[in-house]
Amino acid sequence: PIFKFNKVRDLSDARYASAMMAQWVGFEMFGASALPVAAIQEIVGWINGPQLILELNTEETITENRLLSWMDVLPVNGFECDYATFKTFSVKNEFKHLTWLITGSGNEENVNAFTHSEELVESAKEKHIVKLGLNEKYDKSVLETYKGISIDCEPAENPALKNYEYWNNFFEELELV
């Protein structure tokens, strides 16, 4: 299965994702949880394995120049965005090679993207990355039903003192460790 760690905020989360052999680490690019590009550069410089997904979940206008400027300084492997943003940029040559994760509704046609929206889960299970809560109980069937899973990283005042017991229990329950 594919694993995505959402809203990575610090090196501890990114290193945990790398150790769990996550496919993707996602960084919010807008809002209160967004990190400066320089911080993202530093974090991804210390990990090996996960691909970088920029999370573009915002009401702000996203421009081609902004995406390209991020791609100039970060090893971007893909974007997570709404369907309208996906339709606008995924067809352009500069972005065709990237991985796309679509949030929200609007994915009415068969597109080359993963879904990351509960609104789309029934229509695209074979491409759906389901978001799971760490404090809920799951069995291995969730791994057989969906293409992958994602979990949100939580903020911490001191990342060095983060407690990863929930994550450890979560992955043990799914028999992945």
mmCIF file with all atom_site columns, N, CA, C and O in Angstrom, residues 58-88:
data_model
loop_
_atom_site.group_PDB
_atom_site.id
_atom_site.type_symbol
_atom_site.label_atom_id
_atom_site.label_alt_id
_atom_site.label_comp_id
_atom_site.label_asym_id
_atom_site.label_entity_id
_atom_site.label_seq_id
_atom_site.pdbx_PDB_ins_code
_atom_site.Cartn_x
_atom_site.Cartn_y
_atom_site.Cartn_z
_atom_site.occupancy
_atom_site.B_iso_or_equiv
_atom_site.pdbx_formal_charge
_atom_site.auth_seq_id
_atom_site.auth_comp_id
_atom_site.auth_asym_id
_atom_site.auth_atom_id
_atom_site.pdbx_PDB_model_num
ATOM 1   N N  . THR A 1 58 ? -6.202  25.482 -0.565  1.00 0.00 ? 58 THR A N  1
ATOM 2   C CA . THR A 1 58 ? -6.365  26.888 -0.223  1.00 0.00 ? 58 THR A CA 1
ATOM 3   C C  . THR A 1 58 ? -7.447  27.525 -1.078  1.00 0.00 ? 58 THR A C  1
ATOM 4   O O  . THR A 1 58 ? -7.809  27.007 -2.126  1.00 0.00 ? 58 THR A O  1
ATOM 5   N N  . GLU A 1 59 ? -7.907  28.658 -0.625  1.00 0.00 ? 59 GLU A N  1
ATOM 6   C CA . GLU A 1 59 ? -8.822  29.479 -1.412  1.00 0.00 ? 59 GLU A CA 1
ATOM 7   C C  . GLU A 1 59 ? -8.046  30.511 -2.232  1.00 0.00 ? 59 GLU A C  1
ATOM 8   O O  . GLU A 1 59 ? -8.607  31.190 -3.080  1.00 0.00 ? 59 GLU A O  1
ATOM 9   N N  . GLU A 1 60 ? -6.739  30.636 -1.940  1.00 0.00 ? 60 GLU A N  1
ATOM 10  C CA . GLU A 1 60 ? -5.923  31.607 -2.656  1.00 0.00 ? 60 GLU A CA 1
ATOM 11  C C  . GLU A 1 60 ? -5.761  31.198 -4.121  1.00 0.00 ? 60 GLU A C  1
ATOM 12  O O  . GLU A 1 60 ? -5.844  30.027 -4.461  1.00 0.00 ? 60 GLU A O  1
ATOM 13  N N  . THR A 1 61 ? -5.492  32.179 -4.962  1.00 0.00 ? 61 THR A N  1
ATOM 14  C CA . THR A 1 61 ? -5.236  31.912 -6.367  1.00 0.00 ? 61 THR A CA 1
ATOM 15  C C  . THR A 1 61 ? -3.851  31.287 -6.510  1.00 0.00 ? 61 THR A C  1
ATOM 16  O O  . THR A 1 61 ? -2.870  31.803 -5.971  1.00 0.00 ? 61 THR A O  1
ATOM 17  N N  . ILE A 1 62 ? -3.790  30.191 -7.212  1.00 0.00 ? 62 ILE A N  1
ATOM 18  C CA . ILE A 1 62 ? -2.526  29.501 -7.446  1.00 0.00 ? 62 ILE A CA 1
ATOM 19  C C  . ILE A 1 62 ? -2.120  29.779 -8.886  1.00 0.00 ? 62 ILE A C  1
ATOM 20  O O  . ILE A 1 62 ? -2.895  29.543 -9.806  1.00 0.00 ? 62 ILE A O  1
ATOM 21  N N  . THR A 1 63 ? -0.908  30.267 -9.050  1.00 0.00 ? 63 THR A N  1
ATOM 22  C CA . THR A 1 63 ? -0.437  30.609 -10.392 1.00 0.00 ? 63 THR A CA 1
ATOM 23  C C  . THR A 1 63 ? 0.627   29.613 -10.850 1.00 0.00 ? 63 THR A C  1
ATOM 24  O O  . THR A 1 63 ? 1.296   28.969 -10.042 1.00 0.00 ? 63 THR A O  1
ATOM 25  N N  . GLU A 1 64 ? 0.769   29.525 -12.155 1.00 0.00 ? 64 GLU A N  1
ATOM 26  C CA . GLU A 1 64 ? 1.793   28.669 -12.737 1.00 0.00 ? 64 GLU A CA 1
ATOM 27  C C  . GLU A 1 64 ? 3.188   29.111 -12.285 1.00 0.00 ? 64 GLU A C  1
ATOM 28  O O  . GLU A 1 64 ? 4.031   28.276 -11.953 1.00 0.00 ? 64 GLU A O  1
ATOM 29  N N  . ASN A 1 65 ? 3.414   30.413 -12.245 1.00 0.00 ? 65 ASN A N  1
ATOM 30  C CA . ASN A 1 65 ? 4.721   30.921 -11.810 1.00 0.00 ? 65 ASN A CA 1
ATOM 31  C C  . ASN A 1 65 ? 5.046   30.516 -10.379 1.00 0.00 ? 65 ASN A C  1
ATOM 32  O O  . ASN A 1 65 ? 6.191   30.205 -10.061 1.00 0.00 ? 65 ASN A O  1
ATOM 33  N N  . ARG A 1 66 ? 4.039   30.529 -9.531  1.00 0.00 ? 66 ARG A N  1
ATOM 34  C CA . ARG A 1 66 ? 4.265   30.126 -8.134  1.00 0.00 ? 66 ARG A CA 1
ATOM 35  C C  . ARG A 1 66 ? 4.649   28.655 -8.056  1.00 0.00 ? 66 ARG A C  1
ATOM 36  O O  . ARG A 1 66 ? 5.582   28.282 -7.355  1.00 0.00 ? 66 ARG A O  1
ATOM 37  N N  . LEU A 1 67 ? 3.928   27.808 -8.769  1.00 0.00 ? 67 LEU A N  1
ATOM 38  C CA . LEU A 1 67 ? 4.257   26.380 -8.769  1.00 0.00 ? 67 LEU A CA 1
ATOM 39  C C  . LEU A 1 67 ? 5.656   26.146 -9.326  1.00 0.00 ? 67 LEU A C  1
ATOM 40  O O  . LEU A 1 67 ? 6.442   25.371 -8.767  1.00 0.00 ? 67 LEU A O  1
ATOM 41  N N  . LEU A 1 68 ? 5.980   26.809 -10.420 1.00 0.00 ? 68 LEU A N  1
ATOM 42  C CA . LEU A 1 68 ? 7.304   26.641 -11.029 1.00 0.00 ? 68 LEU A CA 1
ATOM 43  C C  . LEU A 1 68 ? 8.410   27.154 -10.120 1.00 0.00 ? 68 LEU A C  1
ATOM 44  O O  . LEU A 1 68 ? 9.491   26.558 -10.055 1.00 0.00 ? 68 LEU A O  1
ATOM 45  N N  . SER A 1 69 ? 8.148   28.225 -9.384  1.00 0.00 ? 69 SER A N  1
ATOM 46  C CA . SER A 1 69 ? 9.176   28.747 -8.477  1.00 0.00 ? 69 SER A CA 1
ATOM 47  C C  . SER A 1 69 ? 9.447   27.750 -7.352  1.00 0.00 ? 69 SER A C  1
ATOM 48  O O  . SER A 1 69 ? 10.598  27.570 -6.947  1.00 0.00 ? 69 SER A O  1
ATOM 49  N N  . TRP A 1 70 ? 8.405   27.096 -6.865  1.00 0.00 ? 70 TRP A N  1
ATOM 50  C CA . TRP A 1 70 ? 8.623   26.058 -5.854  1.00 0.00 ? 70 TRP A CA 1
ATOM 51  C C  . TRP A 1 70 ? 9.400   24.891 -6.450  1.00 0.00 ? 70 TRP A C  1
ATOM 52  O O  . TRP A 1 70 ? 10.279  24.323 -5.814  1.00 0.00 ? 70 TRP A O  1
ATOM 53  N N  . MET A 1 71 ? 9.065   24.528 -7.674  1.00 0.00 ? 71 MET A N  1
ATOM 54  C CA . MET A 1 71 ? 9.751   23.409 -8.319  1.00 0.00 ? 71 MET A CA 1
ATOM 55  C C  . MET A 1 71 ? 11.220  23.730 -8.608  1.00 0.00 ? 71 MET A C  1
ATOM 56  O O  . MET A 1 71 ? 12.039  22.817 -8.706  1.00 0.00 ? 71 MET A O  1
ATOM 57  N N  . ASP A 1 72 ? 11.554  25.003 -8.723  1.00 0.00 ? 72 ASP A N  1
ATOM 58  C CA . ASP A 1 72 ? 12.951  25.400 -8.934  1.00 0.00 ? 72 ASP A CA 1
ATOM 59  C C  . ASP A 1 72 ? 13.810  25.163 -7.701  1.00 0.00 ? 72 ASP A C  1
ATOM 60  O O  . ASP A 1 72 ? 15.013  24.927 -7.818  1.00 0.00 ? 72 ASP A O  1
ATOM 61  N N  . VAL A 1 73 ? 13.212  25.236 -6.511  1.00 0.00 ? 73 VAL A N  1
ATOM 62  C CA . VAL A 1 73 ? 14.011  25.154 -5.284  1.00 0.00 ? 73 VAL A CA 1
ATOM 63  C C  . VAL A 1 73 ? 13.717  23.922 -4.442  1.00 0.00 ? 73 VAL A C  1
ATOM 64  O O  . VAL A 1 73 ? 14.436  23.646 -3.480  1.00 0.00 ? 73 VAL A O  1
ATOM 65  N N  . LEU A 1 74 ? 12.683  23.181 -4.782  1.00 0.00 ? 74 LEU A N  1
ATOM 66  C CA . LEU A 1 74 ? 12.323  21.972 -4.036  1.00 0.00 ? 74 LEU A CA 1
ATOM 67  C C  . LEU A 1 74 ? 12.230  20.788 -4.996  1.00 0.00 ? 74 LEU A C  1
ATOM 68  O O  . LEU A 1 74 ? 11.815  20.957 -6.141  1.00 0.00 ? 74 LEU A O  1
ATOM 69  N N  . PRO A 1 75 ? 12.567  19.591 -4.523  1.00 0.00 ? 75 PRO A N  1
ATOM 70  C CA . PRO A 1 75 ? 12.441  18.397 -5.377  1.00 0.00 ? 75 PRO A CA 1
ATOM 71  C C  . PRO A 1 75 ? 10.984  17.898 -5.418  1.00 0.00 ? 75 PRO A C  1
ATOM 72  O O  . PRO A 1 75 ? 10.657  16.825 -4.918  1.00 0.00 ? 75 PRO A O  1
ATOM 73  N N  . VAL A 1 76 ? 10.121  18.683 -6.002  1.00 0.00 ? 76 VAL A N  1
ATOM 74  C CA . VAL A 1 76 ? 8.678   18.408 -6.005  1.00 0.00 ? 76 VAL A CA 1
ATOM 75  C C  . VAL A 1 76 ? 8.378   17.199 -6.878  1.00 0.00 ? 76 VAL A C  1
ATOM 76  O O  . VAL A 1 76 ? 8.782   17.134 -8.035  1.00 0.00 ? 76 VAL A O  1
ATOM 77  N N  . ASN A 1 77 ? 7.635   16.245 -6.306  1.00 0.00 ? 77 ASN A N  1
ATOM 78  C CA . ASN A 1 77 ? 7.190   15.070 -7.047  1.00 0.00 ? 77 ASN A CA 1
ATOM 79  C C  . ASN A 1 77 ? 5.712   15.128 -7.382  1.00 0.00 ? 77 ASN A C  1
ATOM 80  O O  . ASN A 1 77 ? 5.229   14.333 -8.189  1.00 0.00 ? 77 ASN A O  1
ATOM 81  N N  . GLY A 1 78 ? 4.988   16.038 -6.727  1.00 0.00 ? 78 GLY A N  1
ATOM 82  C CA . GLY A 1 78 ? 3.569   16.125 -7.007  1.00 0.00 ? 78 GLY A CA 1
ATOM 83  C C  . GLY A 1 78 ? 2.879   17.187 -6.182  1.00 0.00 ? 78 GLY A C  1
ATOM 84  O O  . GLY A 1 78 ? 3.478   17.844 -5.332  1.00 0.00 ? 78 GLY A O  1
ATOM 85  N N  . PHE A 1 79 ? 1.572   17.319 -6.470  1.00 0.00 ? 79 PHE A N  1
ATOM 86  C CA . PHE A 1 79 ? 0.746   18.305 -5.788  1.00 0.00 ? 79 PHE A CA 1
ATOM 87  C C  . PHE A 1 79 ? -0.544  17.653 -5.315  1.00 0.00 ? 79 PHE A C  1
ATOM 88  O O  . PHE A 1 79 ? -1.093  16.779 -5.990  1.00 0.00 ? 79 PHE A O  1
ATOM 89  N N  . GLU A 1 80 ? -1.026  18.112 -4.179  1.00 0.00 ? 80 GLU A N  1
ATOM 90  C CA . GLU A 1 80 ? -2.356  17.766 -3.688  1.00 0.00 ? 80 GLU A CA 1
ATOM 91  C C  . GLU A 1 80 ? -3.183  19.033 -3.785  1.00 0.00 ? 80 GLU A C  1
ATOM 92  O O  . GLU A 1 80 ? -2.792  20.075 -3.249  1.00 0.00 ? 80 GLU A O  1
ATOM 93  N N  . CYS A 1 81 ? -4.303  18.962 -4.495  1.00 0.00 ? 81 CYS A N  1
ATOM 94  C CA . CYS A 1 81 ? -5.077  20.175 -4.757  1.00 0.00 ? 81 CYS A CA 1
ATOM 95  C C  . CYS A 1 81 ? -6.517  19.808 -5.082  1.00 0.00 ? 81 CYS A C  1
ATOM 96  O O  . CYS A 1 81 ? -6.861  18.641 -5.216  1.00 0.00 ? 81 CYS A O  1
ATOM 97  N N  . ASP A 1 82 ? -7.333  20.840 -5.248  1.00 0.00 ? 82 ASP A N  1
ATOM 98  C CA . ASP A 1 82 ? -8.714  20.599 -5.655  1.00 0.00 ? 82 ASP A CA 1
ATOM 99  C C  . ASP A 1 82 ? -8.754  20.241 -7.146  1.00 0.00 ? 82 ASP A C  1
ATOM 100 O O  . ASP A 1 82 ? -7.763  20.364 -7.862  1.00 0.00 ? 82 ASP A O  1
ATOM 101 N N  . TYR A 1 83 ? -9.914  19.800 -7.564  1.00 0.00 ? 83 TYR A N  1
ATOM 102 C CA . TYR A 1 83 ? -10.065 19.325 -8.941  1.00 0.00 ? 83 TYR A CA 1
ATOM 103 C C  . TYR A 1 83 ? -9.836  20.435 -9.966  1.00 0.00 ? 83 TYR A C  1
ATOM 104 O O  . TYR A 1 83 ? -9.220  20.210 -11.006 1.00 0.00 ? 83 TYR A O  1
ATOM 105 N N  . ALA A 1 84 ? -10.291 21.648 -9.668  1.00 0.00 ? 84 ALA A N  1
ATOM 106 C CA . ALA A 1 84 ? -10.122 22.756 -10.612 1.00 0.00 ? 84 ALA A CA 1
ATOM 107 C C  . ALA A 1 84 ? -8.637  23.064 -10.831 1.00 0.00 ? 84 ALA A C  1
ATOM 108 O O  . ALA A 1 84 ? -8.205  23.279 -11.968 1.00 0.00 ? 84 ALA A O  1
ATOM 109 N N  . THR A 1 85 ? -7.851  23.053 -9.765  1.00 0.00 ? 85 THR A N  1
ATOM 110 C CA . THR A 1 85 ? -6.414  23.301 -9.892  1.00 0.00 ? 85 THR A CA 1
ATOM 111 C C  . THR A 1 85 ? -5.754  22.177 -10.679 1.00 0.00 ? 85 THR A C  1
ATOM 112 O O  . THR A 1 85 ? -4.915  22.416 -11.550 1.00 0.00 ? 85 THR A O  1
ATOM 113 N N  . PHE A 1 86 ? -6.154  20.947 -10.384 1.00 0.00 ? 86 PHE A N  1
ATOM 114 C CA . PHE A 1 86 ? -5.645  19.796 -11.135 1.00 0.00 ? 86 PHE A CA 1
ATOM 115 C C  . PHE A 1 86 ? -5.918  19.961 -12.630 1.00 0.00 ? 86 PHE A C  1
ATOM 116 O O  . PHE A 1 86 ? -5.028  19.796 -13.461 1.00 0.00 ? 86 PHE A O  1
ATOM 117 N N  . LYS A 1 87 ? -7.157  20.293 -12.985 1.00 0.00 ? 87 LYS A N  1
ATOM 118 C CA . LYS A 1 87 ? -7.533  20.441 -14.405 1.00 0.00 ? 87 LYS A CA 1
ATOM 119 C C  . LYS A 1 87 ? -6.757  21.572 -15.078 1.00 0.00 ? 87 LYS A C  1
ATOM 120 O O  . LYS A 1 87 ? -6.422  21.482 -16.250 1.00 0.00 ? 87 LYS A O  1
ATOM 121 N N  . THR A 1 88 ? -6.468  22.613 -14.339 1.00 0.00 ? 88 THR A N  1
ATOM 122 C CA . THR A 1 88 ? -5.752  23.758 -14.903 1.00 0.00 ? 88 THR A CA 1
ATOM 123 C C  . THR A 1 88 ? -4.299  23.430 -15.206 1.00 0.00 ? 88 THR A C  1
ATOM 124 O O  . THR A 1 88 ? -3.784  23.774 -16.272 1.00 0.00 ? 88 THR A O  1
#
